[in-house]
XYZ file of C-alpha atoms in Angstrom:
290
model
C 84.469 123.005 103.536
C 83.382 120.084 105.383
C 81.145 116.945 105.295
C 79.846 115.018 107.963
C 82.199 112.485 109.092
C 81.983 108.670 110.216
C 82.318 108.131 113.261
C 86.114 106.948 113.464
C 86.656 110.140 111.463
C 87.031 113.487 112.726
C 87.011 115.663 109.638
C 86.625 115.069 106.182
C 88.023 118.020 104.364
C 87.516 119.401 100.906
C 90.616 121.400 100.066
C 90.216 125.127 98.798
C 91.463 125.650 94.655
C 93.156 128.294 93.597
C 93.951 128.729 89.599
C 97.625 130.322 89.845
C 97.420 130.855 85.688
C 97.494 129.120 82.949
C 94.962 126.583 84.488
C 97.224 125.508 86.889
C 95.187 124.861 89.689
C 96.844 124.065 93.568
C 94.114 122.660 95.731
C 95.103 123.379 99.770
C 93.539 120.865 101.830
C 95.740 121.974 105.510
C 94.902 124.336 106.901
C 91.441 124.810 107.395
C 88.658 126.298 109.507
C 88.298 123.042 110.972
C 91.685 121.799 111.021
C 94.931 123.958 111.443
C 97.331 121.292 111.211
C 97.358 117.399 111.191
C 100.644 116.235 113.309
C 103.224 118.564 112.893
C 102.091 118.794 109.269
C 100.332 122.611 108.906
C 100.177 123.182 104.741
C 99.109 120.461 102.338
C 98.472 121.441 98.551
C 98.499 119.080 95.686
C 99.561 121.058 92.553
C 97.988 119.944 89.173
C 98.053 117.788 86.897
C 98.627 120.221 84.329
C 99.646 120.323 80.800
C 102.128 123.084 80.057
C 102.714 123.587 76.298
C 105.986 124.218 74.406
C 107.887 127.209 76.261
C 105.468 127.323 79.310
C 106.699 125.797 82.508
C 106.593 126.203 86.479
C 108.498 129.715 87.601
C 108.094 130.755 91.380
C 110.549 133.057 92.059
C 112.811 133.347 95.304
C 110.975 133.126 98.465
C 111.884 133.363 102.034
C 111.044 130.857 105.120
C 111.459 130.229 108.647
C 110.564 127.844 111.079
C 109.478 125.039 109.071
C 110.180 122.334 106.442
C 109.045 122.009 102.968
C 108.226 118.366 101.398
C 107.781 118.590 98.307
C 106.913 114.838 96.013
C 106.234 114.317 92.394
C 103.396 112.116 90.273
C 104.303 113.463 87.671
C 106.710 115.887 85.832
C 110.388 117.379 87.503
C 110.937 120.778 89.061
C 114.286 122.102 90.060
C 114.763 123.734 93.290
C 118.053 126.213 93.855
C 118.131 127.366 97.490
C 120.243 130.287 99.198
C 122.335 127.402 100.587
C 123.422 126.744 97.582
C 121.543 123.528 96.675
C 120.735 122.998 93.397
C 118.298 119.783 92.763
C 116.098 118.277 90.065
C 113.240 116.452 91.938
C 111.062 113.685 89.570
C 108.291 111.684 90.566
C 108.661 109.772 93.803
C 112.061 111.031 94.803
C 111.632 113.673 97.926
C 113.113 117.126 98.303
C 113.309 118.149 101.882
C 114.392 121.877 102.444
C 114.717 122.489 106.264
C 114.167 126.948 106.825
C 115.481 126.824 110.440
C 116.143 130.304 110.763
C 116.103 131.479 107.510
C 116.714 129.724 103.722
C 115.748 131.454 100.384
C 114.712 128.942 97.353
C 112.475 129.045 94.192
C 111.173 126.624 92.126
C 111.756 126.056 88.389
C 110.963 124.290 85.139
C 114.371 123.371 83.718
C 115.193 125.005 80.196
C 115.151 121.305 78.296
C 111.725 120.452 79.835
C 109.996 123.700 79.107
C 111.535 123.798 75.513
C 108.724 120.535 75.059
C 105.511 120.120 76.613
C 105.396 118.282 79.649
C 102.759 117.446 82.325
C 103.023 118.095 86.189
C 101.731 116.758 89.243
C 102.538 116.537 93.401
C 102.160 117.709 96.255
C 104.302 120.049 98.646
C 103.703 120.075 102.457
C 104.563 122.088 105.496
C 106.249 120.205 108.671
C 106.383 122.881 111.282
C 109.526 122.631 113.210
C 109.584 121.584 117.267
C 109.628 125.047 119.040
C 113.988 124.197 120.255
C 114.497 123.728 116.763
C 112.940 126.708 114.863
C 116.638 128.506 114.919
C 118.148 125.089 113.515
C 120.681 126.020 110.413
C 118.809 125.736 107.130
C 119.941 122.574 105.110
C 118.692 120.267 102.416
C 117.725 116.825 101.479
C 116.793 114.767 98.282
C 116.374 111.326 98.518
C 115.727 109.128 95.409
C 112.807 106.876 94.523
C 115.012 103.451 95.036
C 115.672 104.620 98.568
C 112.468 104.980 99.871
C 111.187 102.156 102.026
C 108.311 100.007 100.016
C 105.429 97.715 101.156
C 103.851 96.064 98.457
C 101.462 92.823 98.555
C 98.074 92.031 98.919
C 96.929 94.637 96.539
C 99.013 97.384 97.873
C 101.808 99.494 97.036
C 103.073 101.460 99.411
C 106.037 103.805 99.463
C 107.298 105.824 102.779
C 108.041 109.088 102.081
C 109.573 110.407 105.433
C 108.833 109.311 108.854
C 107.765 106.064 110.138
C 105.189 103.312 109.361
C 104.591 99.935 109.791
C 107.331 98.887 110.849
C 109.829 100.966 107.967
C 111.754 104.308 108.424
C 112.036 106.663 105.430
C 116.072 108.022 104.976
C 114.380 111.430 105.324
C 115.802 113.559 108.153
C 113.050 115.271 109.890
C 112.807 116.982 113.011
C 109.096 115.093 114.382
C 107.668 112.172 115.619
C 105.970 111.813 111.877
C 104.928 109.621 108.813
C 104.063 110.531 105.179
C 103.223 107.589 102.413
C 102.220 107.487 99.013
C 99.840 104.449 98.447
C 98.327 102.886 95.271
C 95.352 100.072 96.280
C 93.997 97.623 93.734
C 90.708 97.168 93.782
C 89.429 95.351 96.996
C 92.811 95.826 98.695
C 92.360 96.777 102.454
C 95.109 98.715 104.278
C 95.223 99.247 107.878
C 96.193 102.407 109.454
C 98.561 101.233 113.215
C 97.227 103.964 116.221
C 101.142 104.324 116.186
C 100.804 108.267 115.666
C 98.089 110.126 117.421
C 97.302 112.392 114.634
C 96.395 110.267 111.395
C 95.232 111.478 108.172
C 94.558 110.298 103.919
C 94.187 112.591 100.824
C 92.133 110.637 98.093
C 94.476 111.130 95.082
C 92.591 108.987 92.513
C 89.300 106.700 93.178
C 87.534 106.007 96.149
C 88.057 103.797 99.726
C 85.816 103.204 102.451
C 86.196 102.784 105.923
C 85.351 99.085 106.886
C 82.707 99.006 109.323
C 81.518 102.629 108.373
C 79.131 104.180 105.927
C 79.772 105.747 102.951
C 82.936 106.320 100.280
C 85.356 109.088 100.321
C 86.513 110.040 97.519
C 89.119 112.218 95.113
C 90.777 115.234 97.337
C 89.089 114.683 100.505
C 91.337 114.542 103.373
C 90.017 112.213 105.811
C 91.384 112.945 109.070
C 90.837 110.149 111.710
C 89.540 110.465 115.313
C 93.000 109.326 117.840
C 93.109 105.504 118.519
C 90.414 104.868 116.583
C 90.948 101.485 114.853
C 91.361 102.257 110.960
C 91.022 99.868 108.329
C 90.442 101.190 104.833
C 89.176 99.112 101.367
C 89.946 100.228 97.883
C 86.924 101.017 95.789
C 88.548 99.770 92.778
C 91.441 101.173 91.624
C 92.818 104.064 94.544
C 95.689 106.353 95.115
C 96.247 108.006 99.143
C 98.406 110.205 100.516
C 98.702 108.957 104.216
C 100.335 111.689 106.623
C 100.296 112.340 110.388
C 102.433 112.110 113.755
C 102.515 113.540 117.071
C 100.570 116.890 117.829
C 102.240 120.077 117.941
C 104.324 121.512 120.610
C 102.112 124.501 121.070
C 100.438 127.170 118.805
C 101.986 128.162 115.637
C 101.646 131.306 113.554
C 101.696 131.442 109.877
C 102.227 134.696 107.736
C 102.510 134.196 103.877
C 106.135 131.911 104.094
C 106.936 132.652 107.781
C 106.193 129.622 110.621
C 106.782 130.054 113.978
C 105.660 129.886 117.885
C 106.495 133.305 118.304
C 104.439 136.346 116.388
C 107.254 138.676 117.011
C 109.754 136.427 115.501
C 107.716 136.480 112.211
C 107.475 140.237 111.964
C 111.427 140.581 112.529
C 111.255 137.899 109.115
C 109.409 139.617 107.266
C 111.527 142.913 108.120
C 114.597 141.437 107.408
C 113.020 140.611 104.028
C 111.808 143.578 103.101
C 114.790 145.296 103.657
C 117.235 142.233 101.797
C 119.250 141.031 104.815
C 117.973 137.445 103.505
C 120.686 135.724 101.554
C 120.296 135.119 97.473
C 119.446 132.377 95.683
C 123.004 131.580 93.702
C 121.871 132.022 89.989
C 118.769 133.331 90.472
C 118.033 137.719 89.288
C 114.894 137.702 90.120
């Protein structure tokens, strides 16, 4: 769904919900019928916030990709991911897990037994960074990176942490494969943050409150994703207290297809995936029966 835009915005986006159970909801703003991808960044869902009660927790069982990576960043709550690699890694809020498919990883996602013993909350988001087409066959590998070493902006009303990628000035620790940037942001009220024409493809997901664009009508609000027109000079305001997640980079190197898990330039290449995981020539998730 879509609402008319300013006009140093392209789209503004209102992500599809799904209720998974339980009431936990997973709203995916990327992609959409008006926007397949935003840099080289093709899924965006923010998961939550949900209260799980005593003995209920997060369980998605092992899954297969290709061609991609997965972001995945915290609000709230902890997950742990295991991955066919052999990874094993509790993520908590505003730490990053990067898992990096290449040509082929397994991994699911978990509520540890001590969290799920006591009720807990949870809240984040999990994106998809397609690979460059030369690096879709890259060996699988992961990443975590912890809150303290994450680049951070703060002043003038702003709080700013780099999540992967590059931004004013700051690189994020987080290997990726793109010309990309990714940034959680809090605003005080009144607080104005300029978005650089640095990357050609720019977007912001309205966590929490509201922002404007200065010099444009009208105030976007909670889980719209504003995508802005290229080179257009950007120059939000916080609308009292606001939370964004900024994301972007250079365009993608060429069509990409997507079937349930699978990412890549080549449609053939995805049916030979899902083949080999239909008939288990994908390697197991170490500890994992399911």
């Amino acid at each position: 769904m879509t609402v008319r835009p300013a006009a140093s915005v392209e789209h503004i986006l209102l992500p599809a919900v799904r209720d998974i159970g339980d009431g936990f909801q997973v709203r995916r703003a990327l992609p959409s019928a008006m926007r397949r991808s935003v840099g080289p960044f093709i899924f965006l869902d923010s998961f939550g916030p949900v209260t799980f009660t005593a003995g209920e927790g997060m369980d998605t069982r092992p899954h297969p990709h290709i061609g991609l990576s997965t972001l995945s960043y915290l609000i709230e709550g902890e997950i742990v991911h295991r991955d066919s690699e052999g990874f094993v890694q509790t993520i908590e809020p505003g730490a990053v897990n990067l898992m990096t498919a290449g040509r082929g990883i397994v991994h699911s996602e978990r509520t540890a037994p001590a969290t799920r013993r006591n009720g807990h909350r949870l809240f984040g988001f999990q994106s998809w960074i397609a690979l460059p087409a030369q690096h879709e066959e890259t060996d699988p590998g992961f990443q975590h990176v912890a809150a303290e070493a994450l680049p951070r902006i703060e002043g003038e009303g702003i709080d700013l942490r780099l999540i992967a990628g590059s931004l004013l000035g700051r690189r994020a620790p987080t290997h990726t494969f793109s010309d990309l940037f990714n940034a959680d942001v809090v605003l005080q009220a009144g607080a104005r943050l300029r978005i650089d024409a640095e990357h050609i493809e720019r977007a912001a997901y309205v966590i929490d409150g509201e922002v404007e664009v200065v010099s444009e009508d009208g105030l976007f609000r909670k889980d719209q994703l504003i995508v802005f027109q290229p080179g257009a000079e950007i120059l939000l305001r916080a609308v009292g207290h606001a939370r964004l997640m900024l994301l972007g980079g250079e365009p993608l190197d060429g069509r990409r297809h997507i079937h349930r898990n699978f990412v890549s330039s080549r449609r053939e290449r995805i049916e030979q995936a899902a083949r080999d995981w239909r008939e288990g020539r994908f390697p197991a998730v170490p500890g994992e029966t399911e």
